[in-house]
């Protein structure tokens, strides 16, 4: 495995309730920056993330910094330094913000300073029940839980899903900072966020990888975007304009 890669996946297949949802995925994640995992609805992006983390039955080779983790359970993969931000936040609604974060702490060297710097609103709401927060605030809790620990890799699944444009921008800003701490494999439907954050893209269709390459090169090719994602890569500006860094176009691809 190249020392420039943090994650290497080969011939990954996975199933849920006996149905195969990932067919034969092979991908690499560089040791720095953001790699976006793209594709239409139902092609296996979230399942790929879950398979890497061992949340669903899988077969294939998964190397984390050159070490095989494909036979390890989820808790050991997390202990190796893989942070996970799940789709739909999945906060503990009946616990306070502070309790949600405390439960996520893996060791004594937690990055409380990072959380306090990136999410000052959460500090002010530390005693508030997480279930009473807005969707955007819950997403910040989910991100904060992952960033609290020293990570070698972050797996982030649909972080801007269902959020208002202003909150999308705040989440994107937080991910920019997060990428300075650890490389990220990002599932994201908002192509403006992908354009602003990602250096590389991996496109999945039918449970298989159909395209890999530089993010800008992919997004700047409308025919390629339309063929693989079913949307126009150069859609007009909308109300979300300016909600993400770099003035990118807030085009959305199906999840």
GROMACS .gro file of C-alpha atoms in nm:
model
  255
    1UNK     CA    1   0.000   0.000   0.000
    2UNK     CA    2   0.134   0.341  -0.094
    3UNK     CA    3   0.241   0.556   0.203
    4UNK     CA    4   0.037   0.833   0.041
    5UNK     CA    5  -0.287   0.639   0.104
    6UNK     CA    6  -0.470   0.606   0.434
    7UNK     CA    7  -0.735   0.365   0.304
    8UNK     CA    8  -0.729   0.108   0.028
    9UNK     CA    9  -1.036  -0.103  -0.055
   10UNK     CA   10  -1.029  -0.392  -0.301
   11UNK     CA   11  -1.318  -0.605  -0.431
   12UNK     CA   12  -1.550  -0.504  -0.150
   13UNK     CA   13  -1.894  -0.662  -0.147
   14UNK     CA   14  -2.158  -0.634   0.122
   15UNK     CA   15  -2.515  -0.736   0.195
   16UNK     CA   16  -2.807  -0.626   0.410
   17UNK     CA   17  -3.072  -0.881   0.512
   18UNK     CA   18  -2.932  -1.120   0.253
   19UNK     CA   19  -2.951  -0.870  -0.033
   20UNK     CA   20  -2.625  -0.766  -0.193
   21UNK     CA   21  -2.591  -0.387  -0.182
   22UNK     CA   22  -2.222  -0.348  -0.268
   23UNK     CA   23  -2.106  -0.557  -0.563
   24UNK     CA   24  -1.734  -0.507  -0.623
   25UNK     CA   25  -1.600  -0.175  -0.498
   26UNK     CA   26  -1.232  -0.084  -0.515
   27UNK     CA   27  -1.118   0.263  -0.408
   28UNK     CA   28  -0.830   0.453  -0.251
   29UNK     CA   29  -0.838   0.743  -0.007
   30UNK     CA   30  -0.527   0.968   0.007
   31UNK     CA   31  -0.369   1.039   0.344
   32UNK     CA   32  -0.468   1.406   0.319
   33UNK     CA   33  -0.769   1.601   0.197
   34UNK     CA   34  -1.127   1.507   0.113
   35UNK     CA   35  -1.233   1.227  -0.121
   36UNK     CA   36  -1.600   1.243  -0.223
   37UNK     CA   37  -1.799   0.924  -0.282
   38UNK     CA   38  -2.071   1.012  -0.534
   39UNK     CA   39  -2.355   0.837  -0.713
   40UNK     CA   40  -2.729   0.829  -0.769
   41UNK     CA   41  -2.983   0.716  -0.511
   42UNK     CA   42  -2.953   0.355  -0.403
   43UNK     CA   43  -2.620   0.275  -0.569
   44UNK     CA   44  -2.447   0.169  -0.249
   45UNK     CA   45  -2.262   0.476  -0.120
   46UNK     CA   46  -2.384   0.458   0.241
   47UNK     CA   47  -2.353   0.079   0.232
   48UNK     CA   48  -1.991   0.114   0.122
   49UNK     CA   49  -1.919   0.338   0.420
   50UNK     CA   50  -2.094   0.096   0.656
   51UNK     CA   51  -1.908  -0.201   0.506
   52UNK     CA   52  -1.571  -0.031   0.556
   53UNK     CA   53  -1.664   0.027   0.919
   54UNK     CA   54  -1.790  -0.329   0.963
   55UNK     CA   55  -2.149  -0.229   1.033
   56UNK     CA   56  -2.283  -0.473   0.772
   57UNK     CA   57  -2.150  -0.812   0.656
   58UNK     CA   58  -1.878  -0.768   0.396
   59UNK     CA   59  -1.610  -0.946   0.197
   60UNK     CA   60  -1.298  -0.806   0.035
   61UNK     CA   61  -0.975  -0.639   0.138
   62UNK     CA   62  -0.974  -0.320   0.345
   63UNK     CA   63  -0.639  -0.171   0.445
   64UNK     CA   64  -0.611   0.116   0.691
   65UNK     CA   65  -0.264   0.264   0.663
   66UNK     CA   66  -0.144  -0.070   0.528
   67UNK     CA   67  -0.305  -0.285   0.798
   68UNK     CA   68  -0.596  -0.517   0.715
   69UNK     CA   69  -0.918  -0.433   0.900
   70UNK     CA   70  -1.168  -0.631   0.693
   71UNK     CA   71  -1.194  -0.903   0.960
   72UNK     CA   72  -1.212  -0.669   1.255
   73UNK     CA   73  -1.535  -0.568   1.435
   74UNK     CA   74  -1.654  -0.210   1.429
   75UNK     CA   75  -1.533  -0.117   1.776
   76UNK     CA   76  -1.175  -0.221   1.695
   77UNK     CA   77  -1.183  -0.023   1.369
   78UNK     CA   78  -1.299   0.282   1.563
   79UNK     CA   79  -1.024   0.226   1.818
   80UNK     CA   80  -0.773   0.231   1.532
   81UNK     CA   81  -0.877   0.591   1.469
   82UNK     CA   82  -1.166   0.579   1.223
   83UNK     CA   83  -1.429   0.843   1.305
   84UNK     CA   84  -1.783   0.811   1.172
   85UNK     CA   85  -2.049   1.076   1.110
   86UNK     CA   86  -2.362   0.879   1.016
   87UNK     CA   87  -2.642   0.979   0.783
   88UNK     CA   88  -2.938   1.139   0.969
   89UNK     CA   89  -2.719   1.245   1.264
   90UNK     CA   90  -2.827   0.967   1.508
   91UNK     CA   91  -2.774   1.171   1.825
   92UNK     CA   92  -2.899   1.041   2.160
   93UNK     CA   93  -3.212   1.254   2.185
   94UNK     CA   94  -3.272   1.194   2.556
   95UNK     CA   95  -2.918   1.296   2.656
   96UNK     CA   96  -2.774   1.645   2.678
   97UNK     CA   97  -2.523   1.781   2.429
   98UNK     CA   98  -2.247   1.737   2.688
   99UNK     CA   99  -2.350   1.376   2.754
  100UNK     CA  100  -2.354   1.297   2.381
  101UNK     CA  101  -1.999   1.424   2.353
  102UNK     CA  102  -1.878   1.254   2.669
  103UNK     CA  103  -2.006   0.918   2.547
  104UNK     CA  104  -1.808   0.962   2.225
  105UNK     CA  105  -1.477   1.028   2.402
  106UNK     CA  106  -1.236   0.738   2.339
  107UNK     CA  107  -0.946   0.838   2.561
  108UNK     CA  108  -0.781   1.104   2.775
  109UNK     CA  109  -0.640   1.299   2.478
  110UNK     CA  110  -0.975   1.420   2.347
  111UNK     CA  111  -0.975   1.737   2.136
  112UNK     CA  112  -1.211   1.941   2.354
  113UNK     CA  113  -1.034   2.256   2.236
  114UNK     CA  114  -1.120   2.174   1.874
  115UNK     CA  115  -1.487   2.119   1.961
  116UNK     CA  116  -1.505   2.441   2.162
  117UNK     CA  117  -1.342   2.639   1.879
  118UNK     CA  118  -1.551   2.494   1.595
  119UNK     CA  119  -1.883   2.466   1.776
  120UNK     CA  120  -1.919   2.749   2.030
  121UNK     CA  121  -2.299   2.722   2.005
  122UNK     CA  122  -2.279   2.365   2.135
  123UNK     CA  123  -2.076   2.481   2.433
  124UNK     CA  124  -2.352   2.727   2.518
  125UNK     CA  125  -2.611   2.450   2.477
  126UNK     CA  126  -2.417   2.182   2.663
  127UNK     CA  127  -2.700   2.123   2.913
  128UNK     CA  128  -2.973   2.112   2.645
  129UNK     CA  129  -3.126   1.778   2.543
  130UNK     CA  130  -2.999   1.685   2.198
  131UNK     CA  131  -3.348   1.589   2.087
  132UNK     CA  132  -3.464   1.949   2.128
  133UNK     CA  133  -3.196   2.089   1.894
  134UNK     CA  134  -3.263   2.189   1.535
  135UNK     CA  135  -3.152   1.956   1.256
  136UNK     CA  136  -2.848   2.172   1.189
  137UNK     CA  137  -2.751   2.179   1.556
  138UNK     CA  138  -2.786   1.800   1.576
  139UNK     CA  139  -2.557   1.769   1.274
  140UNK     CA  140  -2.301   1.981   1.457
  141UNK     CA  141  -2.326   1.743   1.756
  142UNK     CA  142  -2.268   1.449   1.523
  143UNK     CA  143  -1.962   1.618   1.371
  144UNK     CA  144  -1.833   1.723   1.712
  145UNK     CA  145  -1.855   1.365   1.841
  146UNK     CA  146  -1.626   1.249   1.561
  147UNK     CA  147  -1.383   1.540   1.587
  148UNK     CA  148  -1.353   1.502   1.963
  149UNK     CA  149  -1.113   1.210   1.917
  150UNK     CA  150  -0.779   1.193   1.739
  151UNK     CA  151  -0.862   1.032   1.402
  152UNK     CA  152  -0.659   0.880   1.124
  153UNK     CA  153  -0.962   0.883   0.893
  154UNK     CA  154  -1.312   1.031   0.899
  155UNK     CA  155  -1.609   0.865   0.726
  156UNK     CA  156  -1.877   1.133   0.681
  157UNK     CA  157  -2.216   1.037   0.536
  158UNK     CA  158  -2.452   1.304   0.393
  159UNK     CA  159  -2.365   1.581   0.641
  160UNK     CA  160  -2.574   1.851   0.467
  161UNK     CA  161  -2.883   1.640   0.399
  162UNK     CA  162  -3.203   1.833   0.470
  163UNK     CA  163  -3.028   2.142   0.607
  164UNK     CA  164  -3.105   2.506   0.532
  165UNK     CA  165  -2.852   2.685   0.305
  166UNK     CA  166  -2.700   2.887   0.590
  167UNK     CA  167  -2.643   2.571   0.796
  168UNK     CA  168  -2.498   2.395   0.490
  169UNK     CA  169  -2.233   2.665   0.482
  170UNK     CA  170  -2.156   2.620   0.852
  171UNK     CA  171  -2.124   2.243   0.811
  172UNK     CA  172  -1.898   2.290   0.509
  173UNK     CA  173  -1.679   2.528   0.708
  174UNK     CA  174  -1.653   2.272   0.988
  175UNK     CA  175  -1.554   2.003   0.739
  176UNK     CA  176  -1.280   2.227   0.598
  177UNK     CA  177  -1.133   2.246   0.947
  178UNK     CA  178  -1.190   1.874   1.005
  179UNK     CA  179  -0.995   1.790   0.689
  180UNK     CA  180  -0.696   1.973   0.836
  181UNK     CA  181  -0.697   1.720   1.120
  182UNK     CA  182  -0.765   1.396   0.927
  183UNK     CA  183  -0.841   1.280   0.572
  184UNK     CA  184  -1.211   1.241   0.494
  185UNK     CA  185  -1.413   1.000   0.282
  186UNK     CA  186  -1.730   1.202   0.222
  187UNK     CA  187  -2.068   1.095   0.088
  188UNK     CA  188  -2.243   1.415  -0.024
  189UNK     CA  189  -2.530   1.505  -0.258
  190UNK     CA  190  -2.469   1.881  -0.275
  191UNK     CA  191  -2.221   1.929  -0.559
  192UNK     CA  192  -2.140   2.280  -0.439
  193UNK     CA  193  -2.010   2.130  -0.116
  194UNK     CA  194  -1.820   1.865  -0.312
  195UNK     CA  195  -1.664   2.131  -0.533
  196UNK     CA  196  -1.564   2.338  -0.232
  197UNK     CA  197  -1.419   2.052  -0.026
  198UNK     CA  198  -1.312   1.755  -0.234
  199UNK     CA  199  -0.982   1.702  -0.410
  200UNK     CA  200  -1.080   1.363  -0.555
  201UNK     CA  201  -1.403   1.183  -0.642
  202UNK     CA  202  -1.504   0.820  -0.657
  203UNK     CA  203  -1.831   0.757  -0.841
  204UNK     CA  204  -2.037   0.444  -0.772
  205UNK     CA  205  -2.310   0.295  -0.988
  206UNK     CA  206  -2.484  -0.037  -0.937
  207UNK     CA  207  -2.261  -0.119  -0.643
  208UNK     CA  208  -1.941  -0.072  -0.845
  209UNK     CA  209  -1.695   0.211  -0.902
  210UNK     CA  210  -1.741   0.362  -1.248
  211UNK     CA  211  -1.517   0.670  -1.225
  212UNK     CA  212  -1.229   0.804  -1.019
  213UNK     CA  213  -1.026   1.121  -1.060
  214UNK     CA  214  -0.979   1.484  -0.959
  215UNK     CA  215  -1.300   1.643  -0.829
  216UNK     CA  216  -1.266   1.963  -1.033
  217UNK     CA  217  -1.209   1.769  -1.353
  218UNK     CA  218  -1.522   1.561  -1.296
  219UNK     CA  219  -1.745   1.852  -1.194
  220UNK     CA  220  -1.628   2.064  -1.487
  221UNK     CA  221  -1.748   1.799  -1.733
  222UNK     CA  222  -2.131   1.839  -1.759
  223UNK     CA  223  -2.168   1.527  -1.974
  224UNK     CA  224  -1.978   1.317  -1.722
  225UNK     CA  225  -2.181   1.454  -1.431
  226UNK     CA  226  -2.510   1.398  -1.616
  227UNK     CA  227  -2.415   1.045  -1.722
  228UNK     CA  228  -2.311   0.930  -1.374
  229UNK     CA  229  -2.530   1.142  -1.145
  230UNK     CA  230  -2.829   1.232  -1.360
  231UNK     CA  231  -2.794   1.605  -1.292
  232UNK     CA  232  -2.635   1.902  -1.462
  233UNK     CA  233  -2.301   2.001  -1.317
  234UNK     CA  234  -2.353   2.361  -1.423
  235UNK     CA  235  -2.703   2.434  -1.291
  236UNK     CA  236  -2.795   2.799  -1.231
  237UNK     CA  237  -2.736   2.961  -0.894
  238UNK     CA  238  -3.022   2.912  -0.645
  239UNK     CA  239  -3.117   3.044  -0.304
  240UNK     CA  240  -2.831   2.843  -0.156
  241UNK     CA  241  -2.574   3.046  -0.347
  242UNK     CA  242  -2.297   3.166  -0.126
  243UNK     CA  243  -2.386   2.910   0.141
  244UNK     CA  244  -2.070   2.710   0.080
  245UNK     CA  245  -1.706   2.816   0.050
  246UNK     CA  246  -1.543   2.925  -0.276
  247UNK     CA  247  -1.865   3.052  -0.436
  248UNK     CA  248  -1.948   2.710  -0.578
  249UNK     CA  249  -2.274   2.632  -0.751
  250UNK     CA  250  -2.514   2.457  -0.511
  251UNK     CA  251  -2.618   2.185  -0.757
  252UNK     CA  252  -2.755   1.875  -0.587
  253UNK     CA  253  -2.707   1.517  -0.695
  254UNK     CA  254  -2.946   1.246  -0.584
  255UNK     CA  255  -2.836   1.066  -0.268
   0.00000   0.00000   0.00000
